[in-house]
Short mmCIF file of the C-alpha atoms (twelve columns), coordinates in Angstrom:
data_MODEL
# 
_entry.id   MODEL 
# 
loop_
_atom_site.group_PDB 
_atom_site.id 
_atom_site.type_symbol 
_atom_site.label_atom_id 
_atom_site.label_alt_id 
_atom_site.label_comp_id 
_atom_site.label_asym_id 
_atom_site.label_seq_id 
_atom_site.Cartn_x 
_atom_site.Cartn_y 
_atom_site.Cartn_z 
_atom_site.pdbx_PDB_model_num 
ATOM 1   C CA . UNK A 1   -7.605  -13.128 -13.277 1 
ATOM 2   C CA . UNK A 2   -5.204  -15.423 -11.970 1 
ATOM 3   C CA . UNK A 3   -6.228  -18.857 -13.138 1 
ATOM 4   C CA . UNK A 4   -6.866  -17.562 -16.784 1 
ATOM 5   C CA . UNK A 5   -3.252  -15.810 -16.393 1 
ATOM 6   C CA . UNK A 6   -2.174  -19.338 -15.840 1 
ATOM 7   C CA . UNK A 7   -4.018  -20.901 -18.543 1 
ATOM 8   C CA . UNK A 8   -3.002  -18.603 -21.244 1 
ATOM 9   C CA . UNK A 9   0.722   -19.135 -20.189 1 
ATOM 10  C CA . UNK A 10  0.778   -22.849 -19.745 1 
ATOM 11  C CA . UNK A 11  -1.301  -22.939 -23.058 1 
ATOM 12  C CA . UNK A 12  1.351   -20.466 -24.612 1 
ATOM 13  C CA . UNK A 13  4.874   -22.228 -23.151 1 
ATOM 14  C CA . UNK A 14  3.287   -26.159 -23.617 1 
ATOM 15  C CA . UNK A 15  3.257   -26.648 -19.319 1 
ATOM 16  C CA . UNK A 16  1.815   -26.938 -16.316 1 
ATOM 17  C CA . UNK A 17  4.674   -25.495 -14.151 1 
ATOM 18  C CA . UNK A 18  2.526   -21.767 -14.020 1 
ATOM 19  C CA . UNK A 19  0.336   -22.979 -12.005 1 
ATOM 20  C CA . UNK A 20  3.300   -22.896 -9.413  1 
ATOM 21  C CA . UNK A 21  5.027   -20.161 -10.400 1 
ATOM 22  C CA . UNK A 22  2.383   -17.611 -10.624 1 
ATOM 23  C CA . UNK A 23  1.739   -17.050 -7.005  1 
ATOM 24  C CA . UNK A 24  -1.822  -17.136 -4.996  1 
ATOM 25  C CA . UNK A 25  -2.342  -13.081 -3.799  1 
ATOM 26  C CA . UNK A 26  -1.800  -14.398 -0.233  1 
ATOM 27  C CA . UNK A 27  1.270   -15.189 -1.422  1 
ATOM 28  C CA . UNK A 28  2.287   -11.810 -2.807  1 
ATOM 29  C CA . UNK A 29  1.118   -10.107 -0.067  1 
ATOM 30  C CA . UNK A 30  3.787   -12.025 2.138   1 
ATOM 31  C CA . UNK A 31  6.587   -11.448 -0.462  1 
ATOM 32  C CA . UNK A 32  5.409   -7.650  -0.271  1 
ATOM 33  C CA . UNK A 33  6.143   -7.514  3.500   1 
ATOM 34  C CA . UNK A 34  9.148   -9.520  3.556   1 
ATOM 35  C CA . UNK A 35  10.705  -6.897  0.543   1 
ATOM 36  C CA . UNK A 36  9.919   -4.178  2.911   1 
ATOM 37  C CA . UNK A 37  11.478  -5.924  5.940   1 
ATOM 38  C CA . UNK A 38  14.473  -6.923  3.663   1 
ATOM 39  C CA . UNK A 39  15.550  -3.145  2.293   1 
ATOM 40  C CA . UNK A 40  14.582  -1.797  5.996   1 
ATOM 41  C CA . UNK A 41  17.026  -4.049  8.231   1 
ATOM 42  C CA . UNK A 42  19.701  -3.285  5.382   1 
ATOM 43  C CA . UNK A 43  19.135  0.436   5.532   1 
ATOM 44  C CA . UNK A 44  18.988  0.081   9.717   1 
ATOM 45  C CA . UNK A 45  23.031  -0.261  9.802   1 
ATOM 46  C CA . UNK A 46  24.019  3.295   8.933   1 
ATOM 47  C CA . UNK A 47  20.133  4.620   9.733   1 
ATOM 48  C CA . UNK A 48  21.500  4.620   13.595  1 
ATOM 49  C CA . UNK A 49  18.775  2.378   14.724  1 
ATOM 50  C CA . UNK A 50  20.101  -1.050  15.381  1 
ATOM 51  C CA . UNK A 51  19.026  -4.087  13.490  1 
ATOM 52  C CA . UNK A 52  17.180  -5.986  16.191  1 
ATOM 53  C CA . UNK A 53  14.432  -3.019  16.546  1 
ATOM 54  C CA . UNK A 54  14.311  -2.573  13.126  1 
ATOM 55  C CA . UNK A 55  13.471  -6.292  12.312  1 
ATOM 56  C CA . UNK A 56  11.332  -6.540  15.833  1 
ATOM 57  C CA . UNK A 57  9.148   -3.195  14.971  1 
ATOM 58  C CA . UNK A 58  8.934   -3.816  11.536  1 
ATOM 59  C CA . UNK A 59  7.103   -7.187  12.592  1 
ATOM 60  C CA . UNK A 60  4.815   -5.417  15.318  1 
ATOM 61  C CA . UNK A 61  3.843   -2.761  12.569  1 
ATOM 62  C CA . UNK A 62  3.205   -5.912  9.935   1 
ATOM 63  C CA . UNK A 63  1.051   -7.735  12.180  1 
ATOM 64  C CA . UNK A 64  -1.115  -4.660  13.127  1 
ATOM 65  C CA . UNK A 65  -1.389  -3.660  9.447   1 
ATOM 66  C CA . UNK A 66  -2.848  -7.469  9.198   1 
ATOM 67  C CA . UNK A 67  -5.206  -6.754  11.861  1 
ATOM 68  C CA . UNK A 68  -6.282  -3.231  10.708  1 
ATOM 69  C CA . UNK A 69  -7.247  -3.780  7.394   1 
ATOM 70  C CA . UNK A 70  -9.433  -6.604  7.975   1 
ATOM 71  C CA . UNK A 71  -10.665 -4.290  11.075  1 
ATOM 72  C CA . UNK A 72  -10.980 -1.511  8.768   1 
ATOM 73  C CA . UNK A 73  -13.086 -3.669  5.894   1 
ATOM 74  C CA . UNK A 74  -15.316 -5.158  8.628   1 
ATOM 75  C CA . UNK A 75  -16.119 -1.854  9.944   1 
ATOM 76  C CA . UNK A 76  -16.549 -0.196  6.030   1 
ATOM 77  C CA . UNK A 77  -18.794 -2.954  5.399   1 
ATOM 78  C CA . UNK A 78  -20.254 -2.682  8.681   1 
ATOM 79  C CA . UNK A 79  -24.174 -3.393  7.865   1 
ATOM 80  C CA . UNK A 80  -22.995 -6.593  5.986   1 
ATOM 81  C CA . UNK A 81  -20.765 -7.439  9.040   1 
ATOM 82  C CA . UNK A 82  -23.572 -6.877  11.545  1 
ATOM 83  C CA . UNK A 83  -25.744 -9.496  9.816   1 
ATOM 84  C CA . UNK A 84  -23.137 -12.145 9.328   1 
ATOM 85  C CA . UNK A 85  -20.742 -11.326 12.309  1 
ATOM 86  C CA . UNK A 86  -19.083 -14.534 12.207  1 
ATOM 87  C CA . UNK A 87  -17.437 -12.974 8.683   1 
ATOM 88  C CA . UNK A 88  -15.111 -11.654 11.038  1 
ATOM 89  C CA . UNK A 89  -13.160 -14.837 11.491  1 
ATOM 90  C CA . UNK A 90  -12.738 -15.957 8.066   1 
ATOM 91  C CA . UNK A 91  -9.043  -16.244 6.651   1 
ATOM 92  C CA . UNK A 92  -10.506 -14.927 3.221   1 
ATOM 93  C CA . UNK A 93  -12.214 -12.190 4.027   1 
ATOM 94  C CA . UNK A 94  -11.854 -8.738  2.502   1 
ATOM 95  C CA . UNK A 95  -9.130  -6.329  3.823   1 
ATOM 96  C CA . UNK A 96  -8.515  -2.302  3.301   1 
ATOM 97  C CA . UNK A 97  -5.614  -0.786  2.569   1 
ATOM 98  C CA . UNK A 98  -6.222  2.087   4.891   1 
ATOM 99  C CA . UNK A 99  -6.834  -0.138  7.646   1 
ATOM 100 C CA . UNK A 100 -3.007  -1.613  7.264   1 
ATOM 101 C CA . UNK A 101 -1.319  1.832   7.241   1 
ATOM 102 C CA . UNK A 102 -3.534  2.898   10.229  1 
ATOM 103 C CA . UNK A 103 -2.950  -0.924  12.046  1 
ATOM 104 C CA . UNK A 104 0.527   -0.593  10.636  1 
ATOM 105 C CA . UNK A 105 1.404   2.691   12.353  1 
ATOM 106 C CA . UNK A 106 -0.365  1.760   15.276  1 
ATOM 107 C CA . UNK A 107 1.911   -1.630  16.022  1 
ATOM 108 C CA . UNK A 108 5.025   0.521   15.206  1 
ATOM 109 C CA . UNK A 109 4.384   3.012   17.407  1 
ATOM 110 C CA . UNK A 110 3.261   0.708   20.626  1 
ATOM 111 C CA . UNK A 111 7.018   -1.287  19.880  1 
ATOM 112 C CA . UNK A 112 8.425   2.164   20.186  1 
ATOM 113 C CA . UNK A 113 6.851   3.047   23.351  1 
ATOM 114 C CA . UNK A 114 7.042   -0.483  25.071  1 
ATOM 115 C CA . UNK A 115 11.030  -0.488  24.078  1 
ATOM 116 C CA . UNK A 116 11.521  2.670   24.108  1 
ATOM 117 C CA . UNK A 117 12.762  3.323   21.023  1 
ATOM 118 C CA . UNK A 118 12.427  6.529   18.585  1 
ATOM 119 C CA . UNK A 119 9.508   6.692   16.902  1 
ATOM 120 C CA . UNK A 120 9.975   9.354   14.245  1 
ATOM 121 C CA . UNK A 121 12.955  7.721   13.071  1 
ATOM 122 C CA . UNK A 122 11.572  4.028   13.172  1 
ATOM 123 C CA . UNK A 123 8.793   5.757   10.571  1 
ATOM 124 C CA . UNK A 124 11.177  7.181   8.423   1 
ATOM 125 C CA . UNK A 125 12.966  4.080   7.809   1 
ATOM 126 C CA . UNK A 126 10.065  2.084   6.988   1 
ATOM 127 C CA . UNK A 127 8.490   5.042   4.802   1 
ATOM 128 C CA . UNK A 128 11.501  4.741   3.093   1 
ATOM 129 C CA . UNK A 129 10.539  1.210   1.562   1 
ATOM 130 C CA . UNK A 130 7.317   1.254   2.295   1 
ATOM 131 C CA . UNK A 131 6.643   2.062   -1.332  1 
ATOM 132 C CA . UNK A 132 8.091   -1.216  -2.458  1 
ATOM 133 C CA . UNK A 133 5.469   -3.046  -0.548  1 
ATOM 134 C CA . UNK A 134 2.821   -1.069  -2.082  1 
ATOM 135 C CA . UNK A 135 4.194   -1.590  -5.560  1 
ATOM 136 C CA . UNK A 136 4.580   -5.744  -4.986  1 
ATOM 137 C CA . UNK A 137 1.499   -5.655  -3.004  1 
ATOM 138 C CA . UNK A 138 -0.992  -4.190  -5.659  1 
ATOM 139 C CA . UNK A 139 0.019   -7.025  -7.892  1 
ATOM 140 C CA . UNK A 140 -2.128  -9.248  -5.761  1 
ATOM 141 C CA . UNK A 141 -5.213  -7.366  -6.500  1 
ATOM 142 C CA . UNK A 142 -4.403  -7.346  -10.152 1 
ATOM 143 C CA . UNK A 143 -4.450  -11.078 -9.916  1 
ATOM 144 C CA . UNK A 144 -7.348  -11.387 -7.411  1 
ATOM 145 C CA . UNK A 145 -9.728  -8.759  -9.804  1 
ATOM 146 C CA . UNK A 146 -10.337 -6.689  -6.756  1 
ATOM 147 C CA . UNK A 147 -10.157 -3.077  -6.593  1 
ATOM 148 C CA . UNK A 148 -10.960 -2.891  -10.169 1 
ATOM 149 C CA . UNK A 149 -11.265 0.111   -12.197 1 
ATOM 150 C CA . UNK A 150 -14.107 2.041   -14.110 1 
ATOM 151 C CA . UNK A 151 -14.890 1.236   -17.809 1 
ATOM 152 C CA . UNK A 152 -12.231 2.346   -20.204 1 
ATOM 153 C CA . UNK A 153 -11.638 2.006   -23.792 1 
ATOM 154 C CA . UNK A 154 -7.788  2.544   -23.366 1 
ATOM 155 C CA . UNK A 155 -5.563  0.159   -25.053 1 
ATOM 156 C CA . UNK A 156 -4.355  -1.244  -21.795 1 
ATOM 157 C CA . UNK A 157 -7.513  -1.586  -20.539 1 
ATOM 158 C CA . UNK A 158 -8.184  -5.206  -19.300 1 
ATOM 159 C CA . UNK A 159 -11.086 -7.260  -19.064 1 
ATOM 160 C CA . UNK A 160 -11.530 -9.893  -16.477 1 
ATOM 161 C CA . UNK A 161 -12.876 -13.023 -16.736 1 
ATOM 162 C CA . UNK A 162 -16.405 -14.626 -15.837 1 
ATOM 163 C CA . UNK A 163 -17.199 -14.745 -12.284 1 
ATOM 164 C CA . UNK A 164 -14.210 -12.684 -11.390 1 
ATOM 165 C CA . UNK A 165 -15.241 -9.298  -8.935  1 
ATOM 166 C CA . UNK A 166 -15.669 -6.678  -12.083 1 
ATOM 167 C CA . UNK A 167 -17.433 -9.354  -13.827 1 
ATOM 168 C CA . UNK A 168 -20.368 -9.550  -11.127 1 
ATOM 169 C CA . UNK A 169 -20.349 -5.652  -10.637 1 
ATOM 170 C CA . UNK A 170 -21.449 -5.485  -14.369 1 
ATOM 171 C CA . UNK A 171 -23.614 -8.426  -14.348 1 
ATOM 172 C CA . UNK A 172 -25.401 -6.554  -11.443 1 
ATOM 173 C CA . UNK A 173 -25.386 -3.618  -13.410 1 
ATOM 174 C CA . UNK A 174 -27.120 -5.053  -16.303 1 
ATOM 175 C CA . UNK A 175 -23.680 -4.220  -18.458 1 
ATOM 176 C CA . UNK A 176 -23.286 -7.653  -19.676 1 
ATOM 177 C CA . UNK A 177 -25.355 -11.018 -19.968 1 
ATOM 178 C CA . UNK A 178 -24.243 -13.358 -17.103 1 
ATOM 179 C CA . UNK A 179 -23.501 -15.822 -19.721 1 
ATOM 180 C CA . UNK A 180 -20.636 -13.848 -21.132 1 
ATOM 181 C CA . UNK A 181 -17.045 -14.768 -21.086 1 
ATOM 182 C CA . UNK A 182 -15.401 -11.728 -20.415 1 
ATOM 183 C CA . UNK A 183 -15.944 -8.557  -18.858 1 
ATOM 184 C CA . UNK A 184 -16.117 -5.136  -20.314 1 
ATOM 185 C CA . UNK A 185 -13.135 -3.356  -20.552 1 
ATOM 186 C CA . UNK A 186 -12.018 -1.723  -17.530 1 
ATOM 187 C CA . UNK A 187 -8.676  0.424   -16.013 1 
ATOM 188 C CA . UNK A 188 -6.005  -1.705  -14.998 1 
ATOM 189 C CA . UNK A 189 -6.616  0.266   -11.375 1 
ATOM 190 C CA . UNK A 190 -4.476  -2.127  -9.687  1 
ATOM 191 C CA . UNK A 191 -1.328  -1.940  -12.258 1 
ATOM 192 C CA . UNK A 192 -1.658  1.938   -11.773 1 
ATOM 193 C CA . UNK A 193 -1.616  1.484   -7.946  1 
ATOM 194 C CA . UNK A 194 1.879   -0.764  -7.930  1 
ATOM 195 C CA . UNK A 195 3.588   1.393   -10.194 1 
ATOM 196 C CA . UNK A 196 2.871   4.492   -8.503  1 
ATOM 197 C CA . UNK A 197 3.783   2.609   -5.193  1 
ATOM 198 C CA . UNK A 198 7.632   1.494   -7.249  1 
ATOM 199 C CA . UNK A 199 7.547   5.286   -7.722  1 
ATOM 200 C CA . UNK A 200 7.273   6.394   -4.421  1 
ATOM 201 C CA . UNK A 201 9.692   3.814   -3.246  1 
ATOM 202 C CA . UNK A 202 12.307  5.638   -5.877  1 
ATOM 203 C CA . UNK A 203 11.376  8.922   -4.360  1 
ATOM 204 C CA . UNK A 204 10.824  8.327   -0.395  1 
ATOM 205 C CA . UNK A 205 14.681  6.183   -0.907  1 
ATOM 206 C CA . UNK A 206 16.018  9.291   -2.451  1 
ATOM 207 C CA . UNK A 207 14.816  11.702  0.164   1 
ATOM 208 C CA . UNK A 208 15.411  9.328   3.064   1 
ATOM 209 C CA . UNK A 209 19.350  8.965   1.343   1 
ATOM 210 C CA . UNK A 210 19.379  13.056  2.384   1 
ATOM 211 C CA . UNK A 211 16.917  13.836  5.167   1 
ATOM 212 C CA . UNK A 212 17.816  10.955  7.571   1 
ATOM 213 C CA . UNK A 213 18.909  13.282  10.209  1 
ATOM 214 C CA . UNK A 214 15.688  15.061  10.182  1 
ATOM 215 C CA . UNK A 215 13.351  12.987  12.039  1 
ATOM 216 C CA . UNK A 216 9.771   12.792  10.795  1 
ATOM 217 C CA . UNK A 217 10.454  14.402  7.421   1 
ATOM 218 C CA . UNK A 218 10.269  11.077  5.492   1 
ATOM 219 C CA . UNK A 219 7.423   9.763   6.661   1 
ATOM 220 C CA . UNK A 220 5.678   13.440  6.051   1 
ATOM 221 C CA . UNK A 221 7.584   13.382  2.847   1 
ATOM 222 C CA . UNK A 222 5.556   10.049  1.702   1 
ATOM 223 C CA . UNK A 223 2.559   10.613  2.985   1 
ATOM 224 C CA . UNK A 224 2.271   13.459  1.129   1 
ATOM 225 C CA . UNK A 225 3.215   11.839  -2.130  1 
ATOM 226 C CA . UNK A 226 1.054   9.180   -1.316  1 
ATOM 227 C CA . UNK A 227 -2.053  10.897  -0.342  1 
ATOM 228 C CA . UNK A 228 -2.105  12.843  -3.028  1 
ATOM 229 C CA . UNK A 229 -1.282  10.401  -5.858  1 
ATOM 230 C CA . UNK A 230 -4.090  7.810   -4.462  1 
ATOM 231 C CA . UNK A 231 -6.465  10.829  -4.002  1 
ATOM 232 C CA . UNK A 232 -5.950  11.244  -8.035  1 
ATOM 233 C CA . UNK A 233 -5.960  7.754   -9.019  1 
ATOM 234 C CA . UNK A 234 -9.102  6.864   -6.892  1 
ATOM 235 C CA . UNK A 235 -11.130 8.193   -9.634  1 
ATOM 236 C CA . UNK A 236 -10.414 5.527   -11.839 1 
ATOM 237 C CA . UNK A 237 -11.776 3.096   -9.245  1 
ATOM 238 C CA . UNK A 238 -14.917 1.112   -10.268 1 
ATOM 239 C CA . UNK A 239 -15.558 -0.978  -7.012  1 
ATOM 240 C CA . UNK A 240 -16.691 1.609   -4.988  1 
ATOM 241 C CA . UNK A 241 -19.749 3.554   -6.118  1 
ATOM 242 C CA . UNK A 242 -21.193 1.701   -3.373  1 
ATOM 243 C CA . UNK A 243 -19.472 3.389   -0.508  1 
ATOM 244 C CA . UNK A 244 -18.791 6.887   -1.694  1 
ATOM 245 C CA . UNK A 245 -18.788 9.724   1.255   1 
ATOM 246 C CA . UNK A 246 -21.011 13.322  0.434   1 
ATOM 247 C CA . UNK A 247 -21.969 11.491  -2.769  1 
ATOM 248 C CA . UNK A 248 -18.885 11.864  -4.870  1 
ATOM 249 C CA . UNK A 249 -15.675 10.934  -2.764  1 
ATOM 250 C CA . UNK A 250 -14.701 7.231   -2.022  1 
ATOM 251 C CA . UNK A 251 -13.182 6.252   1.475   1 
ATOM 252 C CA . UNK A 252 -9.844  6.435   0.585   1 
ATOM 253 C CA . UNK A 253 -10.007 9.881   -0.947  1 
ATOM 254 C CA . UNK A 254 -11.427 11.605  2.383   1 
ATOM 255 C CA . UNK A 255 -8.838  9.705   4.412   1 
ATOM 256 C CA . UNK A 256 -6.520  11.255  1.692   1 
ATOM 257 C CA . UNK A 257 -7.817  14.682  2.305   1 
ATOM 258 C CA . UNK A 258 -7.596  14.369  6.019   1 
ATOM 259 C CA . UNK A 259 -3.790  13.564  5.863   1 
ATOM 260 C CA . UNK A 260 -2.569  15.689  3.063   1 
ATOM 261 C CA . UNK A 261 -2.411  18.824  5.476   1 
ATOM 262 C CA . UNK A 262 -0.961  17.038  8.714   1 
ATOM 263 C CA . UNK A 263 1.492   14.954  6.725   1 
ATOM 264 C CA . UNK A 264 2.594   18.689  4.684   1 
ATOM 265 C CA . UNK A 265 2.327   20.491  8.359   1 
ATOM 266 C CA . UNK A 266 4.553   17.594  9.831   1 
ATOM 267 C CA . UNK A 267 6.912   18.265  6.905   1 
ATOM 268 C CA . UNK A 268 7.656   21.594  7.108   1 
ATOM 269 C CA . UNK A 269 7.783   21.270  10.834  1 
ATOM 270 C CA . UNK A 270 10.466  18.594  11.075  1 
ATOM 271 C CA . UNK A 271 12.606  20.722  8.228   1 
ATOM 272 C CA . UNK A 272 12.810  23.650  10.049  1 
ATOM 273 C CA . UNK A 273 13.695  22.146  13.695  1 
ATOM 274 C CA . UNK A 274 17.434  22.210  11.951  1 
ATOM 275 C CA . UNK A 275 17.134  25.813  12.180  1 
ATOM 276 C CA . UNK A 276 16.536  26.343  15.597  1 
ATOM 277 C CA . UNK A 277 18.616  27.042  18.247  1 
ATOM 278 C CA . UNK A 278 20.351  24.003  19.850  1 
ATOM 279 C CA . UNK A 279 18.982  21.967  17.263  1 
ATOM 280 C CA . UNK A 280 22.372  19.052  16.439  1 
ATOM 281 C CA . UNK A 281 21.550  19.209  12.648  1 
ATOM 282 C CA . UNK A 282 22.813  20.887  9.934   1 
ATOM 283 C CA . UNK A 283 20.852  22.562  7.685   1 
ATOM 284 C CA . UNK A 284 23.929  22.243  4.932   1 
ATOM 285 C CA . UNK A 285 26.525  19.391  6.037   1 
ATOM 286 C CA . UNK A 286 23.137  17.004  6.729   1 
ATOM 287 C CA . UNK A 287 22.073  15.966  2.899   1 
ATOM 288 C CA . UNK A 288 25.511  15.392  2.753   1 
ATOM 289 C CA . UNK A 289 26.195  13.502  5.619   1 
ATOM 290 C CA . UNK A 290 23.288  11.245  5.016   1 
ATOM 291 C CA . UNK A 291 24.445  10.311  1.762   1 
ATOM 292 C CA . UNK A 292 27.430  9.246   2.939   1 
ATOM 293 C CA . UNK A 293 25.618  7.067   5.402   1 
ATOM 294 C CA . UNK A 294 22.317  5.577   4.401   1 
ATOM 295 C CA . UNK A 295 22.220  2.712   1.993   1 
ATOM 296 C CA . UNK A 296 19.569  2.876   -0.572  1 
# 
């Protein structure tokens, strides 16, 4: 999608300069993690977690997410993997989305116990913006034509161009000629995916701005938002009919499944420690509090 993006708009403005400005996915990945490291260590100041651990397990949870999702891939694709294994090492190679928040939570979590640092609250600040990433993020697979979505006749709907991921997937299928130009129509899957993730950065920041104090209840909070909006929009994924669990749930969706009641158990957990005895929060003065203190 990304060089006929750029053809259409140097064609359309008389230049060659979008070939710069319209960035290569690798490169929107990297503006995706430095957003989230941006709106974290500005949030860190009245969060009560100093700057330094913010930036230095922010970058431990970033480099694990790196490492988990093209674990994660390697491992989904495993029979492919097996006979080629020296896939593993290439640059290019496919990554998961599961595998970063897993990798992700993993390299947060060994910062927090090497420096001893809190955990719960460490995840609530990055939940917080985590959504941002997600939304900037999904862009790249827009551009890329991975994760693309099923057939649609929608308006929006968007075809990719020749050679591009859902343009082999349909070849295969015997959809379209291999000589075409375009492919059928499909769901922009990947436009759905970054707005939900701008949506979840809106609503995570919002709670985060009142439930600061409780630790663990943001990063329940998004999870649960998360799993189950990507449990939903999964079904208008078209790239995975190949790797669908019990015949009619994709990878994602059972992970989905799996988290939904820990993440809504985790919730309701960390909400009601305020009303036990000895607990130092609140249940009325904290929303308040917090609002006075967290930056969104």
């Amino acid at each position: 999608m990304r060089p006929r993006l750029v053809e259409y708009l140097n064609a359309l403005f008389g230049t060659t300069a979008f070939e710069w400005l319209v960035p290569e996915p690798p490169v929107v990945y990297a503006l995706a993690m430095l957003a989230v490291l941006c709106v974290i260590v500005r949030r860190a100041g009245r969060s009560g977690l100093t700057r330094y651990h913010v930036a230095g397990a922010a970058l431990w949870a970033m480099l694990g997410g790196l490492v988990g999702a093209r674990v994660f891939f390697l491992v989904q694709h495993l029979g492919e993997t097996l006979a080629n294994p020296w896939q593993a090492l290439d640059p290019a190679g496919g990554i998961a989305s599961w595998g970063a928040y897993l990798g992700g939570l993993a390299g947060l979590a060994l910062y927090c116990l090497v420096y001893k640092q809190d955990l719960p609250r460490h995840a609530d600040l990055v939940a917080s913006a985590l959504g941002l990433g997600v939304a900037v993020g999904r862009l790249s697979c827009f551009l890329n034509g991975d994760d693309f979505g099923t057939l649609s006749s929608a308006p929006w709907a968007v075809s990719f161009p020749h050679a591009s991921y859902p343009f082999v997937a349909q070849a295969r299928a015997a959809l379209i000629s291999p000589l075409a130009d375009l492919s059928l129509p499909v769901h922009p899957v990947q436009l759905y995916l970054s707005l939900n993730g701008l949506v979840l950065f809106l609503l995570a920041s919002r709670f985060y701005k009142s439930f600061a104090p409780w630790p663990g209840a943001t990063f329940c909070f998004y999870w649960l938002c998360y799993g189950t909006a990507r449990f939903a929009l999964e079904f208008f994924r078209g790239d995975q009919s190949a790797h669908l669990l019990f015949g009619a749930l994709t990878v994602p969706q059972v992970l989905c499944l799996l988290s939904l009641p820990a993440a809504a158990f985790g919730l309701r957990r960390s909400l009601r420690r305020a009303d036990e005895p000895g607990s130092s929060v609140s249940v009325v003065a904290a929303p308040t509090k917090a609002a006075a203190q967290v930056s969104t």
